[in-house]
XYZ file of C-alpha atoms in Angstrom:
544
model
C -14.015 14.886 -21.554
C -13.751 15.809 -17.842
C -10.434 15.985 -16.031
C -9.469 14.378 -12.742
C -6.577 15.278 -10.494
C -4.123 12.507 -9.695
C -3.844 10.304 -7.745
C -6.973 8.213 -8.316
C -6.218 6.070 -5.240
C -4.752 8.486 -2.661
C -2.714 7.233 0.251
C -0.823 3.952 0.480
C -1.908 2.135 -2.725
C 1.223 1.080 -4.625
C 2.033 -1.322 -7.494
C -1.307 -1.061 -9.325
C -2.495 -3.867 -11.578
C -5.530 -2.838 -13.643
C -8.132 -4.970 -15.404
C -11.335 -4.331 -17.352
C -14.107 -6.923 -17.581
C -16.974 -5.530 -19.679
C -17.702 -2.066 -18.312
C -16.075 -2.751 -14.953
C -12.532 -1.719 -14.068
C -10.576 -3.223 -11.186
C -7.249 -2.201 -9.642
C -5.285 -4.447 -7.286
C -2.610 -2.852 -5.097
C 0.013 -4.059 -2.626
C -0.699 -4.204 1.114
C 2.695 -5.408 2.437
C 2.431 -6.340 6.155
C -1.170 -5.132 6.536
C -3.907 -7.793 6.730
C -6.081 -8.796 4.872
C -3.843 -8.898 1.822
C -4.287 -7.005 -1.488
C -6.731 -4.177 -2.003
C -9.048 -4.413 -5.017
C -10.898 -1.244 -6.028
C -13.710 -1.044 -8.600
C -14.770 1.703 -10.985
C -16.965 2.163 -14.027
C -15.545 5.523 -15.119
C -11.838 5.519 -14.080
C -12.531 8.517 -11.824
C -14.463 7.129 -8.846
C -13.086 4.051 -7.121
C -14.578 1.927 -4.360
C -12.787 -0.706 -2.296
C -14.689 -3.944 -2.992
C -12.561 -6.678 -1.454
C -9.314 -7.755 0.148
C -9.170 -11.325 -1.171
C -6.387 -12.752 1.009
C -8.429 -12.852 4.189
C -7.818 -16.200 5.889
C -4.938 -18.138 7.372
C -4.769 -20.732 4.587
C -4.046 -17.903 2.137
C -1.776 -15.605 4.125
C 0.025 -15.572 7.464
C 2.547 -12.748 7.787
C 3.480 -13.136 11.452
C 7.211 -12.526 11.589
C 7.364 -10.680 8.269
C 9.502 -7.546 8.763
C 8.248 -4.051 7.984
C 7.581 -3.501 4.271
C 7.629 -7.254 3.619
C 4.492 -9.349 3.198
C 2.339 -8.907 0.087
C 4.206 -7.323 -2.825
C 2.985 -6.345 -6.291
C -0.172 -8.345 -7.035
C -1.254 -8.993 -10.618
C -4.993 -9.239 -11.354
C -6.154 -10.808 -14.630
C -9.215 -12.471 -16.169
C -9.127 -15.264 -18.746
C -12.750 -14.999 -19.876
C -13.975 -17.364 -17.168
C -12.160 -16.663 -13.916
C -10.320 -13.929 -12.082
C -6.704 -14.771 -11.319
C -4.584 -13.038 -8.686
C -0.829 -13.532 -8.394
C 1.135 -12.215 -5.416
C 4.330 -12.523 -3.404
C 4.663 -13.035 0.354
C 8.111 -11.674 1.232
C 9.613 -13.118 4.408
C 12.963 -11.341 4.205
C 14.132 -8.391 2.130
C 17.157 -6.854 3.904
C 20.663 -8.062 3.231
C 21.883 -10.097 0.273
C 19.045 -12.606 0.190
C 15.334 -12.302 -0.539
C 12.896 -14.947 0.700
C 10.001 -14.209 -1.636
C 7.337 -16.866 -2.159
C 4.950 -16.546 -5.101
C 1.364 -17.772 -5.208
C -1.739 -17.845 -7.409
C -5.383 -17.693 -6.279
C -8.540 -17.564 -8.387
C -12.243 -16.758 -8.063
C -15.358 -16.842 -10.213
C -16.355 -13.330 -9.093
C -14.279 -10.443 -7.856
C -15.926 -10.603 -4.413
C -14.867 -14.237 -4.087
C -14.596 -16.523 -2.332
C -11.021 -16.765 -3.527
C -9.285 -20.116 -3.630
C -6.532 -21.374 -1.405
C -3.156 -20.470 -2.896
C -1.186 -22.451 -5.444
C 2.523 -22.153 -4.687
C 4.614 -21.460 -7.787
C 8.215 -20.448 -7.052
C 10.530 -18.321 -4.921
C 13.117 -17.178 -7.479
C 12.148 -13.536 -7.250
C 9.174 -11.256 -6.768
C 6.618 -9.173 -8.694
C 4.962 -12.126 -10.461
C 2.281 -11.807 -13.121
C 0.153 -14.171 -15.185
C -0.258 -13.796 -18.962
C -3.115 -15.563 -20.763
C -2.112 -16.072 -24.396
C -4.741 -16.308 -27.122
C -3.909 -19.997 -27.710
C -5.186 -20.811 -24.203
C -1.796 -21.240 -22.568
C -0.932 -19.410 -19.353
C 2.508 -18.026 -18.598
C 3.994 -17.062 -15.239
C 6.391 -14.129 -15.280
C 8.583 -12.735 -12.491
C 11.840 -10.921 -11.886
C 14.744 -12.943 -10.539
C 17.154 -12.098 -7.748
C 20.876 -12.918 -7.826
C 22.434 -12.508 -4.382
C 25.925 -12.780 -5.960
C 25.317 -9.648 -8.068
C 26.862 -11.508 -11.003
C 26.414 -9.430 -13.057
C 23.165 -7.920 -11.726
C 21.253 -8.111 -8.447
C 17.979 -7.855 -10.391
C 19.016 -10.447 -12.957
C 16.137 -10.235 -15.420
C 12.541 -11.171 -16.198
C 11.865 -14.907 -16.514
C 8.880 -16.759 -17.941
C 7.585 -20.308 -17.459
C 4.357 -22.028 -18.446
C 1.680 -22.479 -15.770
C -0.495 -25.591 -15.985
C -3.850 -24.712 -14.333
C -4.944 -28.354 -14.237
C -1.794 -29.665 -12.582
C -1.618 -26.377 -10.599
C 2.120 -25.959 -11.082
C 4.761 -24.437 -13.297
C 5.963 -26.706 -16.091
C 8.612 -26.661 -18.791
C 11.757 -24.595 -19.209
C 12.462 -21.248 -17.563
C 13.545 -18.518 -19.976
C 15.105 -15.168 -19.127
C 13.464 -12.861 -21.672
C 14.634 -9.371 -20.632
C 17.471 -7.996 -18.529
C 16.344 -4.368 -18.553
C 18.195 -1.198 -19.458
C 21.082 0.739 -17.996
C 18.713 2.105 -15.340
C 18.798 -1.418 -13.833
C 16.671 -2.977 -11.061
C 14.191 -4.412 -13.579
C 10.984 -5.708 -11.938
C 7.188 -5.435 -12.087
C 6.643 -7.277 -15.412
C 3.358 -7.371 -17.330
C 2.941 -8.943 -20.788
C 0.344 -7.889 -23.400
C -0.359 -8.978 -26.987
C -1.426 -6.564 -29.745
C -1.141 -6.534 -33.541
C 1.131 -9.562 -33.552
C 3.513 -8.077 -30.998
C 4.210 -9.261 -27.460
C 4.760 -6.214 -25.236
C 6.582 -6.235 -21.911
C 6.049 -3.411 -19.424
C 8.508 -3.355 -16.521
C 9.535 -1.092 -13.664
C 13.126 0.051 -13.281
C 15.297 2.319 -11.164
C 14.002 1.245 -7.758
C 10.995 2.680 -5.973
C 12.500 6.039 -5.045
C 13.137 9.098 -7.180
C 14.699 7.271 -10.176
C 11.677 5.030 -10.691
C 10.405 4.476 -14.253
C 8.145 2.420 -16.515
C 10.164 0.752 -19.282
C 8.532 -0.766 -22.388
C 9.800 -3.461 -24.756
C 8.389 -5.740 -27.477
C 9.025 -8.909 -29.450
C 7.371 -10.843 -32.270
C 7.636 -14.001 -30.146
C 6.793 -14.563 -26.513
C 10.280 -15.785 -25.649
C 12.002 -12.810 -27.244
C 14.340 -11.154 -28.039
C 12.657 -8.060 -26.656
C 13.519 -4.699 -28.182
C 13.403 -1.706 -25.820
C 11.135 1.256 -26.634
C 12.893 4.037 -28.631
C 12.296 6.389 -25.686
C 13.353 3.642 -23.272
C 11.127 4.849 -20.405
C 7.532 5.723 -21.278
C 6.904 7.190 -17.815
C 9.275 8.664 -15.234
C 9.825 11.724 -13.059
C 13.520 11.070 -12.562
C 14.552 14.009 -14.743
C 11.761 16.330 -13.581
C 12.382 17.137 -9.898
C 9.684 19.846 -9.872
C 6.867 17.613 -11.115
C 4.042 17.204 -8.609
C 4.109 13.399 -8.934
C 7.506 11.913 -8.144
C 8.775 8.317 -7.883
C 6.593 7.437 -10.889
C 6.849 3.865 -12.130
C 5.525 0.304 -11.763
C 2.543 0.500 -14.101
C -0.066 -1.476 -15.983
C -2.218 -0.628 -19.005
C -5.897 -0.996 -19.824
C -8.124 -0.248 -22.815
C -11.569 1.342 -22.522
C -14.553 -0.060 -24.443
C -14.190 2.750 -26.983
C -10.539 1.986 -27.640
C -8.676 4.517 -25.504
C -5.625 3.321 -23.595
C -4.638 4.318 -20.071
C -1.608 3.601 -17.926
C -1.944 3.327 -14.152
C 1.198 3.665 -12.096
C 2.492 4.380 -8.637
C 3.884 7.740 -7.594
C 4.519 9.847 -4.521
C 3.767 13.480 -3.695
C 6.541 15.017 -1.587
C 5.473 18.062 0.414
C 8.570 18.906 2.453
C 11.978 20.279 1.636
C 13.393 16.839 2.443
C 11.107 15.312 -0.232
C 9.061 13.129 2.112
C 5.956 11.382 0.815
C 3.782 10.898 3.905
C 0.914 9.408 1.897
C 3.265 6.767 0.549
C 3.145 5.500 -3.008
C -0.255 6.196 -4.509
C -1.960 5.111 -7.737
C -2.255 7.639 -10.559
C -3.521 7.337 -14.135
C -2.218 8.672 -17.463
C -3.763 8.782 -20.906
C -1.680 6.881 -23.452
C -1.861 6.228 -27.184
C -0.448 3.826 -29.746
C 1.739 5.438 -32.375
C 1.924 4.521 -36.059
C 5.079 2.603 -35.154
C 3.061 0.276 -32.866
C 4.732 1.681 -29.748
C 2.824 2.975 -26.745
C 3.358 6.590 -25.643
C 2.081 8.473 -22.605
C 0.292 11.690 -23.538
C 2.493 14.648 -22.585
C 4.953 12.096 -21.200
C 7.208 10.745 -19.997
C 6.656 13.009 -16.976
C 3.317 12.097 -15.333
C 0.530 14.641 -15.588
C -1.304 15.850 -12.514
C -4.536 16.491 -14.461
C -5.812 13.802 -16.829
C -8.946 13.386 -18.948
C -10.975 10.281 -18.090
C -14.581 9.288 -18.847
C -15.921 10.190 -15.388
C -16.013 13.095 -12.951
C -14.755 12.502 -9.441
C -17.070 12.979 -6.462
C -14.944 15.508 -4.564
C -17.557 15.851 -1.821
C -17.090 12.192 -0.954
C -13.323 12.594 -0.847
C -13.578 15.424 1.700
C -16.379 13.909 3.815
C -15.867 13.167 7.491
C -15.802 9.460 8.307
C -17.268 8.502 11.674
C -16.844 4.806 12.333
C -18.905 2.870 14.845
C -18.674 -0.856 15.412
C -22.215 -2.183 15.781
C -21.957 -3.829 12.363
C -18.390 -4.993 12.695
C -15.144 -3.414 11.546
C -15.434 -1.036 8.594
C -13.572 -2.054 5.437
C -11.332 1.024 5.665
C -9.475 -0.605 8.567
C -6.658 -3.123 8.505
C -4.363 -4.636 11.083
C -0.843 -6.011 11.081
C 0.233 -9.470 9.894
C -1.954 -11.911 11.812
C -4.901 -13.844 10.316
C -6.087 -14.821 13.817
C -8.245 -11.750 14.323
C -10.092 -13.145 17.337
C -6.872 -12.860 19.321
C -6.485 -9.119 18.722
C -9.977 -7.603 18.385
C -13.720 -8.086 18.682
C -16.785 -5.978 17.868
C -19.376 -8.179 19.567
C -20.434 -5.579 22.138
C -20.890 -2.775 19.590
C -17.504 -1.346 20.489
C -14.085 -2.116 19.110
C -12.446 -4.207 21.809
C -8.720 -4.693 21.437
C -6.938 -7.394 23.402
C -3.513 -6.191 24.468
C -0.798 -8.344 22.939
C 2.836 -7.685 22.099
C 4.520 -4.290 22.028
C 3.815 -1.642 19.435
C 6.021 -2.434 16.472
C 6.012 -6.199 17.033
C 6.459 -8.228 13.850
C 4.348 -11.070 15.228
C 1.165 -10.236 17.140
C 0.085 -6.768 18.148
C -3.393 -5.317 18.520
C -3.284 -2.293 16.243
C -6.226 -1.453 13.984
C -5.875 1.533 11.669
C -6.877 3.176 8.404
C -4.764 4.873 5.764
C -3.954 8.544 5.900
C -5.372 9.757 2.584
C -5.158 13.536 3.112
C -2.201 15.721 3.970
C -4.207 17.295 6.805
C -6.870 15.690 8.985
C -8.276 15.297 12.493
C -8.729 11.957 14.268
C -10.597 11.228 17.495
C -11.640 8.293 19.650
C -12.834 7.466 23.155
C -11.174 4.643 25.065
C -12.208 2.790 28.207
C -9.136 1.018 29.589
C -8.181 0.003 33.119
C -4.411 0.060 32.965
C -2.765 -1.723 35.897
C 0.899 -0.856 35.458
C 3.430 0.524 32.996
C 3.277 -2.615 30.836
C -0.397 -2.161 29.948
C -1.402 0.593 27.529
C -4.038 1.504 24.947
C -4.697 4.576 22.878
C -4.364 6.511 19.637
C -1.490 6.129 17.200
C -0.162 7.704 14.016
C 1.868 4.805 12.629
C 4.231 3.985 9.788
C 6.407 1.128 11.089
C 8.057 -0.202 14.231
C 10.681 2.512 13.881
C 8.366 5.394 12.986
C 5.244 6.076 15.036
C 3.603 8.379 17.574
C 1.440 6.889 20.326
C -0.689 8.575 22.999
C -1.615 5.833 25.444
C -3.648 5.407 28.576
C -1.297 3.482 30.837
C -0.315 3.439 34.517
C 2.690 3.978 36.709
C 4.204 1.082 38.659
C 1.991 2.025 41.649
C -1.169 1.548 39.562
C -1.980 5.254 39.114
C -3.358 5.782 35.605
C -1.592 8.286 33.372
C -1.358 9.450 29.803
C 1.983 8.783 28.187
C 3.091 10.244 24.846
C 5.616 8.064 23.045
C 7.409 8.394 19.737
C 9.872 6.419 17.693
C 11.331 8.742 15.117
C 13.814 7.356 12.608
C 15.287 5.258 15.417
C 16.378 2.330 13.254
C 18.156 0.074 14.061
C 17.909 0.443 17.858
C 14.158 1.223 18.042
C 14.544 3.383 21.136
C 11.459 5.233 22.396
C 11.366 8.952 23.000
C 8.990 10.644 25.449
C 8.191 14.142 24.121
C 6.149 15.175 27.182
C 5.870 14.430 30.877
C 3.156 11.909 31.767
C -0.217 13.330 32.813
C -2.075 11.740 35.728
C -5.722 10.866 35.008
C -8.457 9.289 37.161
C -8.187 5.556 37.634
C -11.745 5.102 36.352
C -13.601 6.549 33.395
C -13.303 6.979 29.663
C -10.678 9.184 28.046
C -11.101 11.054 24.781
C -7.976 11.074 22.616
C -7.447 13.131 19.473
C -4.807 14.348 17.081
C -4.545 16.918 14.333
C -2.160 16.836 11.400
C -1.650 19.950 9.306
C 0.986 19.098 6.753
C 3.963 18.071 8.869
C 2.630 19.505 12.157
C 1.154 16.866 14.500
C -0.525 17.742 17.799
C -2.107 15.298 20.273
C -5.049 16.150 22.589
C -6.920 14.489 25.436
C -9.943 15.037 27.679
C -11.292 13.252 30.727
C -15.050 12.804 30.933
C -16.944 16.077 31.209
C -14.025 18.247 30.084
C -12.872 19.798 26.803
C -9.952 18.613 24.765
C -6.594 20.089 25.680
C -3.205 19.628 24.007
C -0.597 17.266 25.350
C 3.036 17.475 24.380
C 4.725 19.609 21.746
C 3.997 19.873 18.032
C 5.627 16.823 16.456
C 6.957 16.207 12.948
C 4.423 14.038 11.121
C 6.569 13.951 7.974
C 8.676 11.167 9.444
C 5.706 8.839 8.834
C 6.987 8.341 5.293
C 8.919 5.905 3.130
C 11.863 8.265 3.180
C 12.089 7.907 6.976
C 10.892 4.323 7.289
C 14.070 2.927 8.778
C 15.773 1.937 5.536
C 17.567 3.472 2.613
C 15.640 5.024 -0.266
C 14.498 1.722 -1.775
C 13.690 -0.114 1.449
C 10.430 1.240 2.916
C 7.265 0.819 0.889
C 4.047 1.577 2.770
C 2.467 4.805 4.087
C 1.064 6.558 7.119
C -1.859 5.091 9.077
C -3.908 6.407 11.969
C -5.775 4.182 14.385
C -6.061 2.586 17.791
C -3.867 0.125 19.639
C -3.611 -1.899 22.849
C -0.561 -3.599 24.314
C -0.122 -5.823 27.360
C 3.489 -6.673 28.004
C 2.453 -8.760 31.019
C 0.896 -11.262 28.652
C -2.590 -11.118 30.201
C -4.408 -9.742 27.093
C -6.082 -6.900 28.987
C -8.967 -5.468 26.909
C -9.493 -1.873 25.797
C -12.848 -0.663 24.433
C -13.132 2.085 21.825
C -16.543 3.707 21.349
C -15.951 5.151 17.872
C -13.265 6.485 15.577
C -13.468 9.694 13.559
C -11.346 10.688 10.563
C -12.031 14.240 9.401
C -10.156 15.546 6.323
C -9.039 19.164 6.423
C -8.266 21.460 3.502
C -4.643 22.455 3.443
C -2.441 24.191 0.867
C -0.105 21.204 0.738
C -2.846 19.027 -0.754
C -2.546 18.736 -4.542
C -6.322 18.543 -4.829
C -6.300 22.245 -3.993
C -3.054 23.507 -5.515
C -0.928 22.114 -8.286
C 2.384 21.938 -6.492
C 4.400 23.397 -3.660
C 7.606 22.462 -5.412
C 7.098 24.226 -8.715
C 4.753 24.346 -11.652
C 3.167 20.963 -12.294
C 2.537 19.926 -15.862
């Protein structure tokens, strides 16, 4: 059987929920504050995955304006009951401090492409919900619960309650079925039934370097649940040299021929400070059921970098340059932040991507920023912008972006006297004050004409470039540290930032006049680099 190299979904694709319907596999992953909500990828061989839909794509389903960084859509669960697809998700409105405002919803569709229904509200007692379809036809809603008193635990256990699909609400008693292990922070529950056992897969240890998949089972749905003899079936917490770190939050799937696989999130740190610029990605592990009816990860619990799956990955596609034009609308690789009212922030009617300048970069409400995931450790990006800046409060350009506190932005703007200029801005680990830094002096440019903007990232080295019409690209500013575009530098402690690096275009009009900026194209060109695990096993030591 051929081998693939993890991850199977590179770049920001955390909290995978996997499903097989016939010969088709689907993985749903979290999107947090990026709209539309939830990514669903499809595969027929577990090696090659294609983004097929983002189902939460209209205002009646999702409106994240005001959601802080790393809030929004958490941990979706995708299931099928033999008739319909069901998707469960959380919209988190607050995560910092003692309280969590986490609202849980269910949507459904007859086909994976949709249309998906308007949401059914279920509860707000915690996050990471899932839906279990028992073989007697009943449906059960499962989520972790949050206790702001920390009495005795902040993550106070996994609860279950029946879901009535006709009444479209939760009914009956709520039962706490599992409080986790001594690793604590139990979340991410999924329930399965096999050989008369109910199995509960959870995540523990937080999303940083102590993350783990914990397994338990019971003869009855309501428990008591007995923890796996190895406790954690997958974790890198005791293997600091493994290529895949932060491994946890998983889901399992069986192939038509009876093999079992576990998908899980993980990060690939490439700097001495252990920064994962590509965020939490989705990897896959082969698993097997022992004679004791427990599930084990092959060569586990440390995740393997190389895994046998039915298919062979198309590496040429992974390394191909992507040149995006806008004559047929916005390519599915792109997302934007929070708002469902897309007409207020962009248009592609004239064959260009027109952004309407809104609030400042980093706004939690309405900003015109359209970007795609960084999926390679090294790449080039390029665009051409036509923007008539009028003063220092109007700007448009190219950005490498993680959050309001971590970004780099090369913008066409103007001085107070109306003279256009290029301004390089950065916000590097500036939480909580969010102060801008200006790594280079502004460069005057003609008041008319298009400007080409580009950047290169080679590992942690980021360089911006520009060119006026008829001239070659030339560098602007110093080499910057791209590694700060990572969860580890996202403005919070280790367990508080959850997304990944993006690259894209933006426009901002702090005068409130929605001045437009036109972008002719956008190019993303992957570059081979020794820090990429597709080329070498590990920079941190021998990977298993």
